[in-house]
Amino acid sequence: MDFGIVRREADFFDVKGRFISAREYGDGHINDTFLLTYQTPAGPAEYVLQRINKNIFTDSEGLMENMKAITEYIREVVKREGGDPLREVLTIVPTRDGKTHHVDEEGYCWRTTLLVPDVFSYSVVVDGDQLCETGRAFGHFVKTLDRFDATTLKETIPDFHNTKKRYETFLRAVKEDKWGRREDASAEIEFAMRYASFASTLVDQLERGELPLRVTHNDTKINNVLMDKATGKAICVVDLDTVMPGLVAYDFGDSIRSGTNPADEDERDLSKVRMDIGLYEAFAKGYLSEAGEILTEKELLSLPVGAKMITLECGVRFLTDYLEGDHYFKTHRPGQNLDRTRTQFKMVADMDKCWDEMVEITRRYGKK
Ligand code: GN1
Ligand code: MG
């Protein structure tokens, strides 16, 4: 992107000091993210400026209303608990005329937050303690929002984790095969088809009223937790664009998907990819130490199902995007979405192999 545009957008926000630099930041697949540095008498001030993907988030007003309400709510809890409100929750930097965001001439929504200083995040974890910490953070997040009125939130992406609908879209993409890629993906398509009936289990349970809708994060990739550089402790949950009513199984599941694989999400050597059961245990331990107390028995048992569901769903989403010409997830090389599909499906197959153990571990740490 042209940095002149970034600079121009930055000027709309109530940032302090003299502009020094802007650079691309992070490795999200959806939005465009920039780190801004300003010089102030007290030293450098850093901000995160983001351009929200308007094809994916069509109601940016609603999205920003959600983000404002959630961050304000969490900030009050952090203050009450004696925490640091500038590090333990994102802070929205308003525009100079007091709004949460700025919409440019092309209709893109831009927003700015304070950079949380002295933190890092994991894209891959190597040891259980790190993942246990991540689990604690996401467990704490859902517990903190337990009493937040979910009906006040906008659904920023309708049917985001409706795996049943994700399958319908996938089947359409296979049928249409607009990019002539069906042949190359035949093994993966076949794999996905074997799970077609499993795909609707959580949606069906929700419809039958067996699982409660809560305020969930819905994008609990492990790099969405900021860890303190000095202590290694989790301090802040970020990427609040998809915070909306959902199932805890989705949140638990996306962390297991992204955290228990010791290799990259797009690793081509599948012998390196697996669902590590030791890491599963570490995450479950951390997550349930916080969220355990609010969960019903059925929700507890839905957690391993969520792990398999979200990993399958994510694989199906990557595969659909591959078949549709890579228009959703950012790609940096040809075939990347198919590689991503393969890692997810390898993990699903692993989960089937150690399913009983996953259930046993979940029960064990879920005991109150
Ligand atoms: C996207 O951009 P990022 O990494 O935060 C996606 C998630 C997927 C993830 C897969 C809004 O998240 O749902 O699980 O990629 N976010 C959206 O890596 O679709
Ligand atoms: Mg995200």
Coordinates of C-alpha atoms in Angstrom, one line a residue, residues 44-294:
P44 CA 8.7 7.8 21.2
A45 CA 4.9 7.1 21.1
E46 CA 3.7 4.1 19.1
Y47 CA 0.3 3.4 17.7
V48 CA -1.3 0.6 15.6
L49 CA -3.3 1.8 12.6
Q50 CA -5.5 -0.6 10.8
R51 CA -7.5 -0.6 7.6
I52 CA -10.4 -3.0 8.0
N53 CA -11.2 -5.3 5.1
K54 CA -14.5 -3.9 3.9
N55 CA -15.3 -7.0 1.8
I56 CA -15.2 -9.1 4.9
F57 CA -16.5 -6.7 7.5
T58 CA -19.3 -5.0 5.8
D59 CA -20.7 -3.3 8.9
S60 CA -17.7 -1.4 10.1
E61 CA -19.8 1.0 12.2
G62 CA -21.3 -2.1 14.1
L63 CA -17.8 -3.6 14.4
M64 CA -16.4 -0.4 16.0
E65 CA -19.5 -0.1 18.3
N66 CA -18.8 -3.6 19.5
M67 CA -15.1 -2.9 20.0
K68 CA -15.8 0.3 22.0
A69 CA -18.4 -1.4 24.2
I70 CA -16.2 -4.5 24.9
T71 CA -13.0 -2.6 25.6
E72 CA -14.8 -0.1 27.9
Y73 CA -16.4 -3.0 29.8
I74 CA -13.1 -4.9 30.2
R75 CA -11.3 -1.7 31.2
E76 CA -13.7 -1.3 34.2
V77 CA -13.1 -4.9 35.2
V78 CA -9.3 -4.5 34.9
K79 CA -9.5 -1.4 37.1
R80 CA -11.7 -3.1 39.6
E81 CA -9.2 -6.0 39.8
G82 CA -6.3 -3.6 40.3
G83 CA -4.7 -4.3 36.9
D84 CA -3.1 -1.9 34.4
P85 CA -5.9 -0.5 32.1
L86 CA -3.4 0.6 29.5
R87 CA -1.8 -2.8 29.0
E88 CA -4.5 -5.3 29.8
V89 CA -7.1 -4.1 27.3
L90 CA -6.8 -2.4 23.9
T91 CA -7.3 1.4 24.0
I92 CA -9.0 3.0 21.0
V93 CA -7.4 6.3 19.9
P94 CA -10.3 8.5 18.7
T95 CA -10.2 10.7 15.6
R96 CA -9.6 14.4 16.1
D97 CA -13.4 14.9 16.0
G98 CA -14.0 12.3 18.6
K99 CA -15.1 9.2 16.6
T100 CA -13.8 5.7 16.9
H101 CA -12.8 5.4 13.3
H102 CA -12.4 7.2 10.0
V103 CA -14.0 6.2 6.7
D104 CA -11.9 7.1 3.6
E105 CA -13.2 8.0 0.1
E106 CA -13.1 4.4 -1.0
G107 CA -15.3 3.4 2.0
Y108 CA -12.5 1.7 4.0
C109 CA -12.8 2.0 7.8
W110 CA -9.5 2.9 9.6
R111 CA -9.0 2.8 13.3
T112 CA -6.1 3.4 15.7
T113 CA -5.2 1.8 19.0
L114 CA -2.3 2.4 21.4
L115 CA 0.5 0.0 21.0
V116 CA 0.8 -2.2 24.1
P117 CA 4.5 -1.8 25.0
D118 CA 6.9 -4.6 25.9
V119 CA 5.0 -7.5 24.7
F120 CA 5.3 -10.3 22.1
S121 CA 3.0 -13.0 20.7
Y122 CA 3.5 -16.6 19.5
S123 CA 2.6 -17.8 16.1
V124 CA 3.8 -21.3 17.1
V125 CA 4.4 -22.5 20.7
V126 CA 7.0 -25.1 21.7
D127 CA 6.3 -25.7 25.3
G128 CA 3.2 -26.4 27.3
D129 CA 3.7 -23.6 29.8
Q130 CA 3.4 -21.0 27.0
L131 CA 0.1 -22.6 25.8
C132 CA -1.2 -23.0 29.3
E133 CA -0.7 -19.2 29.7
T134 CA -2.5 -18.6 26.4
G135 CA -5.4 -20.8 27.6
R136 CA -5.6 -18.9 30.8
A137 CA -5.9 -15.6 28.9
F138 CA -8.7 -16.8 26.6
G139 CA -10.5 -18.5 29.6
H140 CA -10.3 -15.2 31.5
F141 CA -11.6 -13.3 28.5
V142 CA -14.8 -15.4 28.3
K143 CA -15.2 -15.4 32.1
T144 CA -14.8 -11.6 32.2
L145 CA -17.6 -11.2 29.6
D146 CA -19.9 -13.7 31.2
R147 CA -22.3 -11.0 32.3
F148 CA -22.0 -8.7 29.2
D149 CA -25.3 -8.6 27.5
A150 CA -24.7 -10.5 24.2
T151 CA -27.9 -9.1 22.6
T152 CA -26.3 -5.6 22.4
L153 CA -23.5 -6.9 20.1
K154 CA -23.7 -6.8 16.3
E155 CA -22.9 -10.0 14.5
T156 CA -19.9 -8.7 12.5
I157 CA -19.7 -11.7 10.2
P158 CA -23.0 -13.5 10.1
D159 CA -22.7 -17.3 10.4
F160 CA -19.0 -17.0 11.0
H161 CA -18.7 -20.4 12.7
N162 CA -21.7 -22.0 11.2
T163 CA -19.8 -25.0 9.9
K164 CA -22.9 -26.4 8.2
K165 CA -23.2 -23.2 6.1
R166 CA -19.4 -23.2 5.5
Y167 CA -19.9 -26.7 4.0
E168 CA -22.7 -25.4 1.7
T169 CA -20.4 -22.7 0.4
F170 CA -17.6 -25.3 -0.1
L171 CA -19.9 -27.7 -2.0
R172 CA -20.9 -24.8 -4.3
A173 CA -17.2 -23.9 -4.9
V174 CA -16.5 -27.6 -5.8
K175 CA -19.4 -27.7 -8.2
E176 CA -18.6 -24.5 -9.9
D177 CA -14.8 -25.0 -10.0
K178 CA -14.4 -21.5 -11.5
W179 CA -10.6 -21.6 -11.4
G180 CA -10.2 -25.2 -12.6
R181 CA -8.5 -26.3 -9.4
R182 CA -10.8 -29.2 -8.4
E183 CA -8.5 -31.9 -9.7
D184 CA -5.5 -30.6 -7.7
A185 CA -7.5 -30.7 -4.6
S186 CA -9.3 -34.0 -5.1
A187 CA -7.8 -35.7 -2.0
E188 CA -8.7 -32.8 0.2
I189 CA -12.2 -32.5 -1.2
E190 CA -12.7 -36.2 -0.5
F191 CA -11.4 -35.8 3.0
A192 CA -13.8 -32.9 3.7
M193 CA -16.7 -34.9 2.3
R194 CA -16.1 -37.7 4.9
Y195 CA -16.9 -35.1 7.7
A196 CA -20.0 -33.6 6.1
S197 CA -22.4 -35.0 8.7
F198 CA -20.1 -34.2 11.6
A199 CA -20.0 -30.6 10.5
S200 CA -23.5 -29.8 11.7
T201 CA -23.2 -31.3 15.2
L202 CA -22.5 -28.1 17.1
V203 CA -25.0 -26.0 15.1
D204 CA -27.6 -28.6 15.7
Q205 CA -26.9 -28.7 19.5
L206 CA -27.2 -24.9 19.5
E207 CA -30.5 -25.0 17.7
R208 CA -31.8 -27.6 20.2
G209 CA -30.9 -25.2 23.0
E210 CA -28.3 -27.6 24.5
L211 CA -25.5 -25.1 24.4
P212 CA -25.7 -21.5 25.5
L213 CA -24.7 -18.6 23.3
R214 CA -22.1 -16.4 25.1
V215 CA -20.0 -13.5 24.2
T216 CA -17.0 -15.2 22.6
H217 CA -13.9 -14.0 20.8
N218 CA -14.3 -16.3 17.8
D219 CA -10.7 -15.8 16.5
T220 CA -8.7 -17.2 19.3
K221 CA -5.6 -17.9 17.2
I222 CA -2.7 -18.0 19.7
N223 CA -1.0 -14.9 18.3
N224 CA -4.0 -12.9 19.5
V225 CA -2.7 -13.0 23.0
L226 CA 0.0 -10.5 23.9
M227 CA 2.6 -11.8 26.4
D228 CA 4.7 -9.7 28.7
K229 CA 8.4 -9.6 27.6
A230 CA 9.7 -9.6 31.1
T231 CA 7.5 -12.3 32.7
G232 CA 6.2 -14.4 29.8
K233 CA 2.7 -14.0 31.3
A234 CA -0.3 -13.3 29.1
I235 CA -1.6 -9.8 29.5
C236 CA -3.9 -8.8 26.8
V237 CA -6.3 -10.4 24.3
V238 CA -6.4 -8.6 21.0
D239 CA -8.2 -8.7 17.6
L240 CA -11.7 -8.0 18.8
D241 CA -13.3 -7.8 15.3
T242 CA -15.2 -11.0 15.7
V243 CA -16.2 -10.7 19.4
M244 CA -19.9 -11.5 19.1
P245 CA -22.4 -14.2 20.4
G246 CA -20.9 -17.6 19.9
L247 CA -20.1 -21.0 21.5
V248 CA -17.1 -21.5 23.9
A249 CA -16.4 -24.6 21.8
Y250 CA -15.4 -22.2 18.9
D251 CA -12.9 -20.3 21.1
F252 CA -11.4 -23.4 22.7
G253 CA -11.3 -25.0 19.2
D254 CA -9.4 -22.3 17.4
S255 CA -6.7 -22.1 20.0
I256 CA -6.2 -25.9 19.8
R257 CA -6.1 -25.6 16.0
S258 CA -3.5 -22.9 16.1
G259 CA -1.6 -23.8 19.2
T260 CA -1.1 -27.5 19.3
N261 CA 0.6 -27.8 15.9
P262 CA 4.3 -27.3 16.4
A263 CA 4.7 -26.4 12.7
D264 CA 3.4 -23.4 10.7
E265 CA -0.2 -23.2 9.4
D266 CA 1.1 -23.4 5.8
E267 CA 3.9 -26.0 6.4
R268 CA 4.4 -28.1 3.3
D269 CA 6.2 -30.9 5.0
L270 CA 3.3 -32.7 6.7
S271 CA 5.5 -34.9 8.7
K272 CA 6.1 -31.9 10.9
V273 CA 2.5 -31.2 11.4
R274 CA 0.5 -32.8 14.2
M275 CA -2.0 -32.2 17.0
D276 CA 0.3 -32.5 20.0
I277 CA -1.8 -34.1 22.8
G278 CA 0.6 -32.7 25.5
L279 CA 0.0 -29.2 24.2
Y280 CA -3.8 -30.0 24.1
E281 CA -3.6 -30.8 27.8
A282 CA -1.6 -27.6 28.5
F283 CA -4.2 -25.4 26.8
A284 CA -7.1 -27.2 28.4
K285 CA -5.5 -26.8 31.8
G286 CA -5.0 -23.0 31.4
Y287 CA -8.4 -22.4 29.8
L288 CA -10.4 -24.4 32.3
S289 CA -8.6 -22.9 35.3
E290 CA -10.4 -19.7 34.3
A291 CA -13.5 -20.6 32.3
G292 CA -14.2 -23.9 34.0
E293 CA -16.4 -22.4 36.7
I294 CA -18.9 -20.8 34.2

